[in-house]
mmCIF file of C-alpha atoms in Angstrom:
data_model
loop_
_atom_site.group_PDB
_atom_site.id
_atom_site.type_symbol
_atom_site.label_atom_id
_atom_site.label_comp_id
_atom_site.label_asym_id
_atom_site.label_seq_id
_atom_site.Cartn_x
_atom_site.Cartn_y
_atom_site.Cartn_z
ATOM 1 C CA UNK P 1428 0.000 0.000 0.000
ATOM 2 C CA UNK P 1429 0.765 3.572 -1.203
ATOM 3 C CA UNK P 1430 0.422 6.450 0.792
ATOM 4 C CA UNK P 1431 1.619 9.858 -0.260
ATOM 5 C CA UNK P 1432 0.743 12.579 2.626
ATOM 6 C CA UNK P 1433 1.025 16.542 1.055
ATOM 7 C CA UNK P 1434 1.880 18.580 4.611
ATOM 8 C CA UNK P 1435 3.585 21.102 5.787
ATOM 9 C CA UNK P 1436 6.050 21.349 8.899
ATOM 10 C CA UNK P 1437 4.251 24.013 10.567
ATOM 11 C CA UNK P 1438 0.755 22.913 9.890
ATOM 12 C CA UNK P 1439 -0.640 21.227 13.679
ATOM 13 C CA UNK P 1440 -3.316 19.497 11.743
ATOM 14 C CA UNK P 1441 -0.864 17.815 9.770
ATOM 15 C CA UNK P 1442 0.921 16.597 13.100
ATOM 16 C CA UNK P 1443 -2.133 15.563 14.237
ATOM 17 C CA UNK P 1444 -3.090 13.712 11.721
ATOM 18 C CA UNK P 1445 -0.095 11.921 10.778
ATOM 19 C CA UNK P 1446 -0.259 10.747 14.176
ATOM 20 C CA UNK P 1447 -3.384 9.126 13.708
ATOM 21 C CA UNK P 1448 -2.776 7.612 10.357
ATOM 22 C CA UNK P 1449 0.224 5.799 11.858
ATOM 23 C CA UNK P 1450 -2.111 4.703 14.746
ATOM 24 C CA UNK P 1451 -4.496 3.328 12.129
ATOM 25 C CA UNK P 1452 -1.724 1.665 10.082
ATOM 26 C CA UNK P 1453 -0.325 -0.346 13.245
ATOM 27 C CA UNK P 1454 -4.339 -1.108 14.355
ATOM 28 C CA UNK P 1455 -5.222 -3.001 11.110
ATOM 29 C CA UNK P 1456 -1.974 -4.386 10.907
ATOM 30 C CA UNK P 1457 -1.175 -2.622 7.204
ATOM 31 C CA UNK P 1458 1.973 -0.141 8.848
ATOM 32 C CA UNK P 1459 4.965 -2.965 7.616
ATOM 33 C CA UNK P 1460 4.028 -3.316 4.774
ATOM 34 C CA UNK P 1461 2.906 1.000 4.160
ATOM 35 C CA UNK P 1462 5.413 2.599 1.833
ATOM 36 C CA UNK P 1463 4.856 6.534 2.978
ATOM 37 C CA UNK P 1464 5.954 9.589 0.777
ATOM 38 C CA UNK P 1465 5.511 12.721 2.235
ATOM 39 C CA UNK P 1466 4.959 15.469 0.082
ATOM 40 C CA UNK P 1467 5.981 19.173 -0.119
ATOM 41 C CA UNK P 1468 3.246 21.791 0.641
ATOM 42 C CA UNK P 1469 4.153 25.143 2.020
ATOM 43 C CA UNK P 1470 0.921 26.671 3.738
ATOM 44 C CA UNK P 1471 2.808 30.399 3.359
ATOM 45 C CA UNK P 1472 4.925 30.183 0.252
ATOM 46 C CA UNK P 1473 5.587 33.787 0.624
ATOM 47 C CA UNK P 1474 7.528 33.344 3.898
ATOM 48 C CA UNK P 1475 10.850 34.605 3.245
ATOM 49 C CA UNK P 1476 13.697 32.918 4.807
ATOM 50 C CA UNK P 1477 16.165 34.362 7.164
ATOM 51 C CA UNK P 1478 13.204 35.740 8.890
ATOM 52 C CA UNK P 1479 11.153 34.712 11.562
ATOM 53 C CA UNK P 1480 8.662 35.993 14.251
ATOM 54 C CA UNK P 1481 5.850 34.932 16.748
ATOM 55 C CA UNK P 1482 3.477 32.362 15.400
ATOM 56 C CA UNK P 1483 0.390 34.350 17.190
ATOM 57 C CA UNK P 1484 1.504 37.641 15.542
ATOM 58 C CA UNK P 1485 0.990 36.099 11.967
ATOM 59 C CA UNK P 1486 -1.970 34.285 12.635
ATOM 60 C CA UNK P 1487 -3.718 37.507 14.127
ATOM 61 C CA UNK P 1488 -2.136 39.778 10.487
ATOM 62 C CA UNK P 1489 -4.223 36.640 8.209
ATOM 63 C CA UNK P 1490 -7.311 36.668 10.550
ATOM 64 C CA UNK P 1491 -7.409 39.950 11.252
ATOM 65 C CA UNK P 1492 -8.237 39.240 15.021
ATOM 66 C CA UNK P 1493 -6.288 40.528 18.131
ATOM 67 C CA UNK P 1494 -3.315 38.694 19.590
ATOM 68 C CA UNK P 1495 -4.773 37.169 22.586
ATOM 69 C CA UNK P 1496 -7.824 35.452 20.255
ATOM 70 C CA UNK P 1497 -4.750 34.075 18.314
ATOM 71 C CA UNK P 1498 -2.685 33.132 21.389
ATOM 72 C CA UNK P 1499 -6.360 31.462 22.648
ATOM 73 C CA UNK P 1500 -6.700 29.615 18.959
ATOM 74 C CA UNK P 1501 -2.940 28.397 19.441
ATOM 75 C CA UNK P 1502 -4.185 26.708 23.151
ATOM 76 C CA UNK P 1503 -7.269 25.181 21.014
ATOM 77 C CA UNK P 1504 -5.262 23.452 18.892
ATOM 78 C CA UNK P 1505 -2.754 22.447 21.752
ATOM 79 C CA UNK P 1506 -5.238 20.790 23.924
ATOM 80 C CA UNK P 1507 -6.690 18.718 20.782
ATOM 81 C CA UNK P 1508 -3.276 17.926 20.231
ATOM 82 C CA UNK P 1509 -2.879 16.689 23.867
ATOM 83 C CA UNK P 1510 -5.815 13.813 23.134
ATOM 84 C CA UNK P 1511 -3.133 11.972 20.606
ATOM 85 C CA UNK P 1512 -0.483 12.154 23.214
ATOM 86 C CA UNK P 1513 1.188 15.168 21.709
ATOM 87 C CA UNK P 1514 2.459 18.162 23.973
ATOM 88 C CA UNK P 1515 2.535 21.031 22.054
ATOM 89 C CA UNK P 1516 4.046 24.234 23.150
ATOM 90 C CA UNK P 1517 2.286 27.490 22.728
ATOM 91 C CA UNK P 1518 5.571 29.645 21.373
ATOM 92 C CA UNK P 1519 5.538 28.841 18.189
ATOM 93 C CA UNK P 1520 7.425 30.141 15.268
ATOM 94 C CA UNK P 1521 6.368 31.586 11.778
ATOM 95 C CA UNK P 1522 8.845 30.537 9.472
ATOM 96 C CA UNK P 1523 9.223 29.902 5.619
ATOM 97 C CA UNK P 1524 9.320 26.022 5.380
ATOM 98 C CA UNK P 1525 10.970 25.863 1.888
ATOM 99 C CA UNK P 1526 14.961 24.717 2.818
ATOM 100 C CA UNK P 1527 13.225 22.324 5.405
ATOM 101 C CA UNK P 1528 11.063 20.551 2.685
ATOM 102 C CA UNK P 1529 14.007 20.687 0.359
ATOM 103 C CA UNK P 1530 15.980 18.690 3.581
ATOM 104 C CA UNK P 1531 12.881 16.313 3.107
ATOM 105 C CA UNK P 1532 13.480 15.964 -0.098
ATOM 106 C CA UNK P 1533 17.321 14.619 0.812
ATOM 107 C CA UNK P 1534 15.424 12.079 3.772
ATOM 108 C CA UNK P 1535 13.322 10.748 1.179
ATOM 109 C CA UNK P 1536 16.252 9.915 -1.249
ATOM 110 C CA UNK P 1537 18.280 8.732 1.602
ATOM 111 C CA UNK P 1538 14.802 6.144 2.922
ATOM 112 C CA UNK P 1539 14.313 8.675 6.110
ATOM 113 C CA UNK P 1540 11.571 10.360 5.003
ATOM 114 C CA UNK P 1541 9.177 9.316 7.715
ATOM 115 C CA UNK P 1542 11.834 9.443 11.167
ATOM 116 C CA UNK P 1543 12.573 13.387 9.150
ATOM 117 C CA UNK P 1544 9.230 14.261 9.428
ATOM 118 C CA UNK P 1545 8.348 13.520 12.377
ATOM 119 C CA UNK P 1546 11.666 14.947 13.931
ATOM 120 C CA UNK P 1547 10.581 18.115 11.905
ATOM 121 C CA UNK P 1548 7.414 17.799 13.745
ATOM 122 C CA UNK P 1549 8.499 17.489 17.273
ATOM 123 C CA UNK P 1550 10.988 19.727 17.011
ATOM 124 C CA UNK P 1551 8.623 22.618 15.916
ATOM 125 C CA UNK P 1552 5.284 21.589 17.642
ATOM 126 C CA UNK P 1553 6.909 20.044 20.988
ATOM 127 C CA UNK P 1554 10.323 21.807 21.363
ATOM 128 C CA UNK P 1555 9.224 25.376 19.478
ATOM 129 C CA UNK P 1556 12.738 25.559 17.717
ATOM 130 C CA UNK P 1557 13.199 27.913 15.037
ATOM 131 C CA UNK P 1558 12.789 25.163 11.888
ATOM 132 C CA UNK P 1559 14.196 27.507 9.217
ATOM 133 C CA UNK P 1560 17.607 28.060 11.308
ATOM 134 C CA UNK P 1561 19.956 26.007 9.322
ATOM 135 C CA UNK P 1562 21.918 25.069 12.575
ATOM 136 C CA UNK P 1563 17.882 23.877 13.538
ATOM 137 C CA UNK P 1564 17.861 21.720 10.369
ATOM 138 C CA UNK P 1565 21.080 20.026 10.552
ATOM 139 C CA UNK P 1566 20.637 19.026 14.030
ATOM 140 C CA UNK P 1567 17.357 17.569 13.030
ATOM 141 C CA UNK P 1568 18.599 15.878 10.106
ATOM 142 C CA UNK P 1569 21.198 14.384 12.229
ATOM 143 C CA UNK P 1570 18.730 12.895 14.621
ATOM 144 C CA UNK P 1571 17.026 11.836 11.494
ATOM 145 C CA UNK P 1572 20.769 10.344 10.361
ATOM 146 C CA UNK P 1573 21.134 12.047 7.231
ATOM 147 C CA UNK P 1574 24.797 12.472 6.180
ATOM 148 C CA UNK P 1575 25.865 15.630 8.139
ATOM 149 C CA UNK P 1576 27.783 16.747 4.902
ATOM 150 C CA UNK P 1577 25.017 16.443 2.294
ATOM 151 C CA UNK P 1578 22.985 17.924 4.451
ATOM 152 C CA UNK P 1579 24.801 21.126 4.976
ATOM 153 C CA UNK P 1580 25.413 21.226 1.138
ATOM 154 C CA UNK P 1581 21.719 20.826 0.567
ATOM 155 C CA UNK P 1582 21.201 24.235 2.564
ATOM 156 C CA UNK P 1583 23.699 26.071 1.548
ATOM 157 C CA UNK P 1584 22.758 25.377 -2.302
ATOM 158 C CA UNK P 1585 19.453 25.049 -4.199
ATOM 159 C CA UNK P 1586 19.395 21.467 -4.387
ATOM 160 C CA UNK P 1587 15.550 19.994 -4.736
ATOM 161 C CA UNK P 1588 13.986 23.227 -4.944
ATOM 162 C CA UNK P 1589 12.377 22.137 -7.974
ATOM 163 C CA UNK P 1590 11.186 18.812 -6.375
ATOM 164 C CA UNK P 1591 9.375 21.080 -3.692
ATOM 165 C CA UNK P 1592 7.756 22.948 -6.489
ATOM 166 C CA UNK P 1593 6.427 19.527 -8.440
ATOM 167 C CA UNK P 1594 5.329 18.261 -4.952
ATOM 168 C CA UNK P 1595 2.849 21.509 -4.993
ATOM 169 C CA UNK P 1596 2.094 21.329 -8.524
ATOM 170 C CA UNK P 1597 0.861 18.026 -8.332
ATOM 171 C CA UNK P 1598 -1.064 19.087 -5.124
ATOM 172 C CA UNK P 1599 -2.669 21.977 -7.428
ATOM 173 C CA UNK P 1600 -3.091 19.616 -9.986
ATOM 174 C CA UNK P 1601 -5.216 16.945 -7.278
ATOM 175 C CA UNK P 1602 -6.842 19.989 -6.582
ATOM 176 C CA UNK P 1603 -5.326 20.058 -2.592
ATOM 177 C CA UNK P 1604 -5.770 23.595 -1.636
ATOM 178 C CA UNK P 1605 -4.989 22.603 2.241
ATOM 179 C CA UNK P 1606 -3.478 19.858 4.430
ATOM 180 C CA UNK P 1607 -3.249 17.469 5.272
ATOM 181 C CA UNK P 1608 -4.200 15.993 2.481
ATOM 182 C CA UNK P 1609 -3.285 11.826 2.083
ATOM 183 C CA UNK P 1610 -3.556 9.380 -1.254
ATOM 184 C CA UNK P 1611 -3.593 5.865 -1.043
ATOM 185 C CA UNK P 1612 -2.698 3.862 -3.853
ATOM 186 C CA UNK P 1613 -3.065 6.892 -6.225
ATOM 187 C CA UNK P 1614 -6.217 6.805 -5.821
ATOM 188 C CA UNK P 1615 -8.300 7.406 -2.892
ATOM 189 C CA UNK P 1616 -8.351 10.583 -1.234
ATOM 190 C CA UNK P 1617 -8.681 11.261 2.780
ATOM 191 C CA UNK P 1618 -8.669 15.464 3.926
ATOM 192 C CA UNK P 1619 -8.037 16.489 6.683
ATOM 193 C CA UNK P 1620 -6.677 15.227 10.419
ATOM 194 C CA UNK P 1621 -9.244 12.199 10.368
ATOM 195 C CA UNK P 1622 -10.757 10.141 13.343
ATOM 196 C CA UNK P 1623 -8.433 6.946 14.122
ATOM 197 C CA UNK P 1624 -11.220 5.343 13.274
ATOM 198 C CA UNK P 1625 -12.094 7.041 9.889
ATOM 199 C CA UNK P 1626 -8.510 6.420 8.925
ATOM 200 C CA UNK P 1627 -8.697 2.508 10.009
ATOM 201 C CA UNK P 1628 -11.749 2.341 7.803
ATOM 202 C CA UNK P 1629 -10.583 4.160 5.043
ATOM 203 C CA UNK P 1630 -7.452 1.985 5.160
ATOM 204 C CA UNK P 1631 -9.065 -1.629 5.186
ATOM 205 C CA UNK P 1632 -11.486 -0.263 2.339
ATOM 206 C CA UNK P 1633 -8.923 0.451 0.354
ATOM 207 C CA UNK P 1634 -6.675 -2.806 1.234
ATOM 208 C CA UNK P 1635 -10.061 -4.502 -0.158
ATOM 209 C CA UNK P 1636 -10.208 -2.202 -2.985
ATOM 210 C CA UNK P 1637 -14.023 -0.983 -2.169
ATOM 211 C CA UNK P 1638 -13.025 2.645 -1.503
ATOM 212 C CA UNK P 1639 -14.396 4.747 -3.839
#
């Protein structure tokens, strides 16, 4: 079974719901034998790097709400989180995500695409590290055990910027205008940061090829 997963690294939902996914996989017994891509998606494209402020701050600029309605949507989100097991911290970062999906690009090639992104993940959501710091990234990628040294020449060149861009064409082209967005087999869809249960379903459907 095929399942490519279009997320972003600073996306909670996409946390989330990763985290159940892999829950569902080990509960019907279909995680061995899973062969997971995650895909690039950059939820603000225009998020230039080098630069990097409170998450709150940017959330209250797209909302247009005050500071402490986005510090109270960040705890929302936090104690959902907290019913997978996840402990998310409130000081968050808003970051461009580009050179860290480019990294992912490197832990796919390299067969560490999942342990990457889920390093990525509890390094921003649980630890609240600064995930475009390239000192960030290559500790990460360490504790993901990509080669130190094509790491660092990953970020210091261009390398697999244009595999970042396909990943979001294709999303365009699937019509995925958020995430988390999964495809299994190339073929069925699943939105969003599903129930355990809606993903355990959706998975043994499509195991028995009646998901349509």
């Amino acid at each position: 079974m095929r399942i490519d997963i279009w997320s972003d690294y600073v996306c909670p939902f996409c946390y989330i719901g990763s985290t159940r996914l892999m829950k569902a996989l080990e509960e019907t017994g279909l995680k061995e034998g899973a062969e997971i891509t995650y895909r690039s998606f950059q939820l603000d494209p225009d998020a230039k790097a080098g630069e990097s402020g409170p998450y709150y701050r940017s959330l209250a600029e797209k909302y247009g709400i005050s500071d402490e309605e986005a510090k109270s949507r960040i705890r929302q989100v936090a104690m959902m989180a907290s019913r997978d097991g996840l402990n998310f911290t409130e000081e968050l970062f808003h970051v461009s995500t580009f050179d860290a999906h480019r990294l992912g690009h490197l832990a796919r090639k390299t067969g560490s695409g999942t342990k990457f992104t889920e390093a990525m993940y509890r390094s921003y959501f649980v630890d609240g590290l600064d995930i475009s710091s390239k000192d960030v990234l290559l500790s990460i990628a360490g504790e993901a055990g990509l080669p130190h040294d094509e790491a660092m020449e990953v970020l210091e060149g261009s390398e697999y910027s244009y595999e970042v861009k396909k990943d979001q064409k294709d999303a365009r082209d699937y019509g995925i205008s958020g995430v988390p967005f999964f495809v299994v087999d190339g073929k069925y869809a699943l939105s969003g940061a599903q129930s355990p249960e809606s993903f355990r379903k959706a998975l043994e459907r499509a195991r028995d090829g009646k998901l349509g």
